[in-house]
mmCIF file of C-alpha atoms in Angstrom:
data_model
loop_
_atom_site.group_PDB
_atom_site.id
_atom_site.type_symbol
_atom_site.label_atom_id
_atom_site.label_comp_id
_atom_site.label_asym_id
_atom_site.label_seq_id
_atom_site.Cartn_x
_atom_site.Cartn_y
_atom_site.Cartn_z
ATOM 1 C CA UNK A 1490 16.992 4.020 17.003
ATOM 2 C CA UNK A 1491 13.745 3.843 14.996
ATOM 3 C CA UNK A 1492 10.881 1.110 14.855
ATOM 4 C CA UNK A 1493 8.183 1.266 12.435
ATOM 5 C CA UNK A 1494 5.006 -0.673 12.708
ATOM 6 C CA UNK A 1495 1.969 -1.426 10.569
ATOM 7 C CA UNK A 1496 -1.221 -0.391 13.104
ATOM 8 C CA UNK A 1497 -2.827 -3.000 11.681
ATOM 9 C CA UNK A 1498 -0.928 -5.603 13.428
ATOM 10 C CA UNK A 1499 -1.780 -4.920 16.948
ATOM 11 C CA UNK A 1500 1.630 -4.142 18.727
ATOM 12 C CA UNK A 1501 0.769 -1.685 21.426
ATOM 13 C CA UNK A 1502 4.114 0.035 21.580
ATOM 14 C CA UNK A 1503 2.526 3.507 23.594
ATOM 15 C CA UNK A 1504 0.961 1.064 26.236
ATOM 16 C CA UNK A 1505 2.966 -0.608 29.128
ATOM 17 C CA UNK A 1506 5.304 -2.917 28.979
ATOM 18 C CA UNK A 1507 6.276 -1.639 25.684
ATOM 19 C CA UNK A 1508 6.354 2.086 26.440
ATOM 20 C CA UNK A 1509 9.045 1.834 29.291
ATOM 21 C CA UNK A 1510 10.935 -1.272 26.867
ATOM 22 C CA UNK A 1511 11.459 1.041 24.324
ATOM 23 C CA UNK A 1512 12.227 4.465 26.017
ATOM 24 C CA UNK A 1513 14.988 2.528 28.292
ATOM 25 C CA UNK A 1514 16.111 1.090 24.867
ATOM 26 C CA UNK A 1515 16.209 4.544 23.189
ATOM 27 C CA UNK A 1516 13.928 3.226 20.465
ATOM 28 C CA UNK A 1517 11.616 5.623 19.132
ATOM 29 C CA UNK A 1518 8.759 3.706 17.883
ATOM 30 C CA UNK A 1519 5.691 5.053 14.886
ATOM 31 C CA UNK A 1520 2.698 3.202 13.909
ATOM 32 C CA UNK A 1521 1.120 3.702 10.438
ATOM 33 C CA UNK A 1522 -1.546 2.449 8.305
ATOM 34 C CA UNK A 1523 0.425 3.957 5.417
ATOM 35 C CA UNK A 1524 1.934 0.725 4.183
ATOM 36 C CA UNK A 1525 3.242 2.129 1.064
ATOM 37 C CA UNK A 1526 5.301 4.633 3.334
ATOM 38 C CA UNK A 1527 6.616 1.990 5.420
ATOM 39 C CA UNK A 1528 7.887 0.166 2.246
ATOM 40 C CA UNK A 1529 9.606 3.254 0.934
ATOM 41 C CA UNK A 1530 11.337 3.893 4.337
ATOM 42 C CA UNK A 1531 12.629 0.249 4.337
ATOM 43 C CA UNK A 1532 13.623 0.582 0.642
ATOM 44 C CA UNK A 1533 15.773 3.485 1.720
ATOM 45 C CA UNK A 1534 16.873 1.675 4.753
ATOM 46 C CA UNK A 1535 15.744 4.295 7.348
ATOM 47 C CA UNK A 1536 14.276 2.421 10.375
ATOM 48 C CA UNK A 1537 16.310 0.136 12.199
ATOM 49 C CA UNK A 1538 13.630 -2.104 13.254
ATOM 50 C CA UNK A 1539 9.846 -3.043 11.641
ATOM 51 C CA UNK A 1540 6.684 -4.866 12.294
ATOM 52 C CA UNK A 1541 5.258 -5.499 8.944
ATOM 53 C CA UNK A 1542 3.174 -8.397 6.777
ATOM 54 C CA UNK A 1543 5.485 -11.305 6.037
ATOM 55 C CA UNK A 1544 4.858 -10.580 2.278
ATOM 56 C CA UNK A 1545 6.882 -7.157 2.479
ATOM 57 C CA UNK A 1546 9.486 -8.831 4.107
ATOM 58 C CA UNK A 1547 9.454 -11.054 1.103
ATOM 59 C CA UNK A 1548 9.505 -8.308 -1.327
ATOM 60 C CA UNK A 1549 12.815 -7.179 0.267
ATOM 61 C CA UNK A 1550 14.440 -10.320 0.088
ATOM 62 C CA UNK A 1551 13.260 -11.191 -3.178
ATOM 63 C CA UNK A 1552 14.886 -7.792 -4.308
ATOM 64 C CA UNK A 1553 18.067 -8.888 -3.317
ATOM 65 C CA UNK A 1554 18.378 -6.509 -0.635
ATOM 66 C CA UNK A 1555 19.979 -8.317 2.717
ATOM 67 C CA UNK A 1556 19.978 -5.121 4.992
ATOM 68 C CA UNK A 1557 17.223 -6.612 7.163
ATOM 69 C CA UNK A 1558 16.824 -9.817 9.225
ATOM 70 C CA UNK A 1559 13.834 -11.572 10.768
ATOM 71 C CA UNK A 1560 13.841 -11.276 14.355
ATOM 72 C CA UNK A 1561 10.345 -12.547 15.752
ATOM 73 C CA UNK A 1562 7.327 -13.812 13.855
ATOM 74 C CA UNK A 1563 3.486 -13.632 15.186
ATOM 75 C CA UNK A 1564 1.701 -16.755 15.795
ATOM 76 C CA UNK A 1565 -1.945 -17.710 15.974
ATOM 77 C CA UNK A 1566 -3.825 -16.954 19.081
ATOM 78 C CA UNK A 1567 -5.560 -19.909 18.471
ATOM 79 C CA UNK A 1568 -3.023 -22.923 17.963
ATOM 80 C CA UNK A 1569 0.168 -21.060 18.746
ATOM 81 C CA UNK A 1570 1.961 -21.664 15.400
ATOM 82 C CA UNK A 1571 3.444 -19.185 13.084
ATOM 83 C CA UNK A 1572 0.903 -20.302 10.521
ATOM 84 C CA UNK A 1573 -2.595 -19.242 9.667
ATOM 85 C CA UNK A 1574 -5.436 -19.999 7.166
ATOM 86 C CA UNK A 1575 -7.037 -17.397 4.959
ATOM 87 C CA UNK A 1576 -11.106 -17.914 4.196
ATOM 88 C CA UNK A 1577 -12.355 -16.944 1.012
ATOM 89 C CA UNK A 1578 -16.226 -15.679 2.195
ATOM 90 C CA UNK A 1579 -19.313 -14.839 0.843
ATOM 91 C CA UNK A 1580 -22.577 -13.754 2.034
ATOM 92 C CA UNK A 1581 -24.519 -17.138 3.613
ATOM 93 C CA UNK A 1582 -27.253 -16.306 0.939
ATOM 94 C CA UNK A 1583 -24.984 -16.197 -1.942
ATOM 95 C CA UNK A 1584 -25.048 -18.902 -4.429
ATOM 96 C CA UNK A 1585 -21.524 -18.891 -5.639
ATOM 97 C CA UNK A 1586 -19.370 -22.277 -4.335
ATOM 98 C CA UNK A 1587 -15.970 -21.320 -5.770
ATOM 99 C CA UNK A 1588 -13.901 -19.057 -7.276
ATOM 100 C CA UNK A 1589 -15.570 -19.982 -10.792
ATOM 101 C CA UNK A 1590 -18.371 -18.207 -9.748
ATOM 102 C CA UNK A 1591 -16.765 -14.677 -8.766
ATOM 103 C CA UNK A 1592 -15.455 -13.577 -11.954
ATOM 104 C CA UNK A 1593 -15.730 -9.637 -11.827
ATOM 105 C CA UNK A 1594 -16.928 -9.849 -8.374
ATOM 106 C CA UNK A 1595 -16.321 -6.621 -6.361
ATOM 107 C CA UNK A 1596 -13.827 -8.343 -3.670
ATOM 108 C CA UNK A 1597 -12.451 -6.526 -0.576
ATOM 109 C CA UNK A 1598 -8.833 -6.507 0.697
ATOM 110 C CA UNK A 1599 -7.199 -4.336 3.122
ATOM 111 C CA UNK A 1600 -3.925 -3.245 1.480
ATOM 112 C CA UNK A 1601 -1.686 -4.615 -0.985
ATOM 113 C CA UNK A 1602 1.003 -6.021 1.595
ATOM 114 C CA UNK A 1603 -1.957 -7.781 3.538
ATOM 115 C CA UNK A 1604 -1.084 -11.726 3.328
ATOM 116 C CA UNK A 1605 -4.582 -13.069 3.841
ATOM 117 C CA UNK A 1606 -6.643 -10.850 1.853
ATOM 118 C CA UNK A 1607 -4.227 -9.653 -1.061
ATOM 119 C CA UNK A 1608 -1.963 -11.910 -1.642
ATOM 120 C CA UNK A 1609 -3.773 -15.282 -0.623
ATOM 121 C CA UNK A 1610 -6.351 -14.788 -3.626
ATOM 122 C CA UNK A 1611 -3.488 -14.216 -5.935
ATOM 123 C CA UNK A 1612 -1.760 -17.383 -5.188
ATOM 124 C CA UNK A 1613 -4.899 -19.610 -5.259
ATOM 125 C CA UNK A 1614 -5.874 -18.106 -8.680
ATOM 126 C CA UNK A 1615 -2.773 -18.130 -10.124
ATOM 127 C CA UNK A 1616 -3.001 -22.380 -9.598
ATOM 128 C CA UNK A 1617 -5.897 -21.767 -11.578
ATOM 129 C CA UNK A 1618 -4.096 -19.937 -14.757
ATOM 130 C CA UNK A 1619 -6.180 -16.858 -13.518
ATOM 131 C CA UNK A 1620 -4.719 -13.338 -12.709
ATOM 132 C CA UNK A 1621 -5.813 -11.674 -9.661
ATOM 133 C CA UNK A 1622 -6.395 -7.874 -10.970
ATOM 134 C CA UNK A 1623 -8.263 -9.315 -14.153
ATOM 135 C CA UNK A 1624 -10.381 -11.746 -12.420
ATOM 136 C CA UNK A 1625 -11.759 -9.372 -9.402
ATOM 137 C CA UNK A 1626 -12.487 -6.248 -9.280
ATOM 138 C CA UNK A 1627 -10.486 -5.277 -5.940
ATOM 139 C CA UNK A 1628 -11.932 -2.914 -3.506
ATOM 140 C CA UNK A 1629 -10.361 -1.696 -0.297
ATOM 141 C CA UNK A 1630 -12.273 -2.275 2.989
ATOM 142 C CA UNK A 1631 -11.612 -1.615 6.749
ATOM 143 C CA UNK A 1632 -9.401 -4.618 8.250
ATOM 144 C CA UNK A 1633 -10.496 -7.839 9.644
ATOM 145 C CA UNK A 1634 -13.761 -7.941 11.267
ATOM 146 C CA UNK A 1635 -14.469 -4.811 8.971
ATOM 147 C CA UNK A 1636 -13.583 -7.302 5.876
ATOM 148 C CA UNK A 1637 -16.459 -9.616 6.914
ATOM 149 C CA UNK A 1638 -19.002 -6.579 7.504
ATOM 150 C CA UNK A 1639 -18.523 -5.529 4.212
ATOM 151 C CA UNK A 1640 -19.494 -8.632 2.937
ATOM 152 C CA UNK A 1641 -22.506 -8.882 4.873
ATOM 153 C CA UNK A 1642 -23.572 -5.139 4.058
ATOM 154 C CA UNK A 1643 -22.820 -6.045 0.253
ATOM 155 C CA UNK A 1644 -20.135 -3.426 0.103
ATOM 156 C CA UNK A 1645 -18.388 -6.591 -1.433
ATOM 157 C CA UNK A 1646 -19.291 -9.777 -2.716
ATOM 158 C CA UNK A 1647 -16.185 -11.659 -1.361
ATOM 159 C CA UNK A 1648 -13.119 -11.268 0.681
ATOM 160 C CA UNK A 1649 -10.172 -13.349 2.207
ATOM 161 C CA UNK A 1650 -10.079 -12.965 5.945
ATOM 162 C CA UNK A 1651 -7.815 -14.698 8.580
ATOM 163 C CA UNK A 1652 -9.861 -17.698 10.134
ATOM 164 C CA UNK A 1653 -8.498 -16.245 13.462
ATOM 165 C CA UNK A 1654 -11.061 -13.453 12.813
ATOM 166 C CA UNK A 1655 -13.624 -14.985 11.332
ATOM 167 C CA UNK A 1656 -13.778 -17.419 14.284
ATOM 168 C CA UNK A 1657 -13.791 -14.449 17.179
ATOM 169 C CA UNK A 1658 -17.288 -13.785 16.419
ATOM 170 C CA UNK A 1659 -20.086 -16.785 16.421
ATOM 171 C CA UNK A 1660 -22.494 -14.452 13.834
ATOM 172 C CA UNK A 1661 -19.864 -14.500 11.205
ATOM 173 C CA UNK A 1662 -20.747 -18.374 10.771
ATOM 174 C CA UNK A 1663 -24.198 -17.593 10.159
ATOM 175 C CA UNK A 1664 -24.246 -14.493 8.251
ATOM 176 C CA UNK A 1665 -21.480 -15.717 5.561
ATOM 177 C CA UNK A 1666 -20.227 -19.174 4.265
ATOM 178 C CA UNK A 1667 -16.835 -20.468 3.226
ATOM 179 C CA UNK A 1668 -16.206 -21.390 -0.620
ATOM 180 C CA UNK A 1669 -12.257 -21.726 -0.378
ATOM 181 C CA UNK A 1670 -9.147 -21.302 1.517
ATOM 182 C CA UNK A 1671 -5.485 -20.639 1.541
ATOM 183 C CA UNK A 1672 -3.567 -22.771 4.250
ATOM 184 C CA UNK A 1673 -0.091 -21.157 4.134
ATOM 185 C CA UNK A 1674 -0.644 -17.937 5.314
ATOM 186 C CA UNK A 1675 2.268 -16.409 7.528
ATOM 187 C CA UNK A 1676 1.257 -14.220 10.429
ATOM 188 C CA UNK A 1677 3.656 -10.502 10.499
ATOM 189 C CA UNK A 1678 7.024 -10.620 11.190
ATOM 190 C CA UNK A 1679 9.553 -8.035 13.259
ATOM 191 C CA UNK A 1680 12.601 -7.265 11.507
ATOM 192 C CA UNK A 1681 15.850 -5.783 12.391
ATOM 193 C CA UNK A 1682 18.601 -4.055 10.712
ATOM 194 C CA UNK A 1683 21.536 -6.633 10.050
ATOM 195 C CA UNK A 1684 23.979 -4.066 11.868
ATOM 196 C CA UNK A 1685 21.932 -3.873 15.050
ATOM 197 C CA UNK A 1686 24.050 -4.143 18.183
ATOM 198 C CA UNK A 1687 23.628 -7.834 19.553
ATOM 199 C CA UNK A 1688 22.557 -6.496 23.050
ATOM 200 C CA UNK A 1689 19.444 -4.314 21.533
ATOM 201 C CA UNK A 1690 18.572 -7.486 19.504
ATOM 202 C CA UNK A 1691 18.550 -10.130 22.336
ATOM 203 C CA UNK A 1692 16.609 -7.184 24.522
ATOM 204 C CA UNK A 1693 14.194 -6.849 21.948
ATOM 205 C CA UNK A 1694 13.513 -10.424 20.802
ATOM 206 C CA UNK A 1695 13.194 -11.063 24.580
ATOM 207 C CA UNK A 1696 10.687 -8.479 25.062
ATOM 208 C CA UNK A 1697 8.686 -10.075 22.005
ATOM 209 C CA UNK A 1698 8.843 -13.394 23.074
ATOM 210 C CA UNK A 1699 7.650 -12.628 26.681
ATOM 211 C CA UNK A 1700 4.803 -10.281 25.524
ATOM 212 C CA UNK A 1701 1.118 -11.743 26.124
ATOM 213 C CA UNK A 1702 -1.082 -9.921 24.102
ATOM 214 C CA UNK A 1703 -4.670 -9.280 24.698
ATOM 215 C CA UNK A 1704 -7.066 -11.675 23.589
ATOM 216 C CA UNK A 1705 -8.944 -9.440 21.419
ATOM 217 C CA UNK A 1706 -6.206 -8.850 19.077
ATOM 218 C CA UNK A 1707 -5.819 -10.640 15.710
ATOM 219 C CA UNK A 1708 -2.517 -12.411 16.616
ATOM 220 C CA UNK A 1709 -1.145 -14.787 19.299
ATOM 221 C CA UNK A 1710 2.342 -14.260 20.867
ATOM 222 C CA UNK A 1711 5.683 -13.948 19.057
ATOM 223 C CA UNK A 1712 8.215 -16.587 18.624
ATOM 224 C CA UNK A 1713 12.126 -16.080 17.250
ATOM 225 C CA UNK A 1714 12.105 -16.065 13.383
ATOM 226 C CA UNK A 1715 13.334 -19.155 11.516
ATOM 227 C CA UNK A 1716 13.350 -18.894 7.878
ATOM 228 C CA UNK A 1717 11.969 -22.766 7.768
ATOM 229 C CA UNK A 1718 8.686 -20.874 9.006
ATOM 230 C CA UNK A 1719 8.108 -18.683 5.990
ATOM 231 C CA UNK A 1720 9.910 -20.600 3.058
ATOM 232 C CA UNK A 1721 6.988 -22.261 2.131
ATOM 233 C CA UNK A 1722 4.947 -19.239 1.794
ATOM 234 C CA UNK A 1723 7.809 -17.269 0.243
ATOM 235 C CA UNK A 1724 8.043 -20.136 -2.303
ATOM 236 C CA UNK A 1725 4.433 -19.628 -3.143
ATOM 237 C CA UNK A 1726 5.046 -15.656 -3.817
ATOM 238 C CA UNK A 1727 7.636 -16.307 -5.925
ATOM 239 C CA UNK A 1728 5.294 -17.955 -8.313
ATOM 240 C CA UNK A 1729 3.648 -14.957 -8.923
ATOM 241 C CA UNK A 1730 4.565 -12.286 -11.657
ATOM 242 C CA UNK A 1731 6.567 -9.448 -10.060
ATOM 243 C CA UNK A 1732 4.800 -6.327 -10.037
#
């Protein structure tokens, strides 16, 4: 069996206990930052299991493809809930006070599957009748703290970044200011092929729920997936035009 993972999500499959868990279950894991390749593999139903941004899972569901089911969902390491907030931040000395001041601004995002940096601004701007891709000049930047660093160094003027990332370093509160937020971000999900045998599914879910991530990571532990956890976010995504 194959297990593909977005490497930005921080599940260390090459470290223990994951190395032994996956080897025992005859699961071959591979990590990549190439989200387009993961999306293509999922569209072809190649991996048996995947750990991906929730927006990627929504794309599959929205297409009508029922090959995969949610297995587990990550949580905020500060609250333990499968919900996070994405903050719109600019430099502390930037005069901007909201979206109205950012038209045409260089904006940093991680990738086109990122819930917090790519879809959150699209949702917020759509509520104001604005198209993200027309309103902002999108620039790919390194993930997480790299987004904040890109703002501080003036590589970009603004970004939306998980509050959990922003809170991890006290200096972020000195170097940047918050001028907006989206409160319905959903952490990434582990999805599994619908036909995965019950023994493997149960073993993997038990291991995911029992795993305690290192505090330096972006996410907390995982919980069993329930559609109710993502329903509101899926609704917000459904309001965006298909691209």
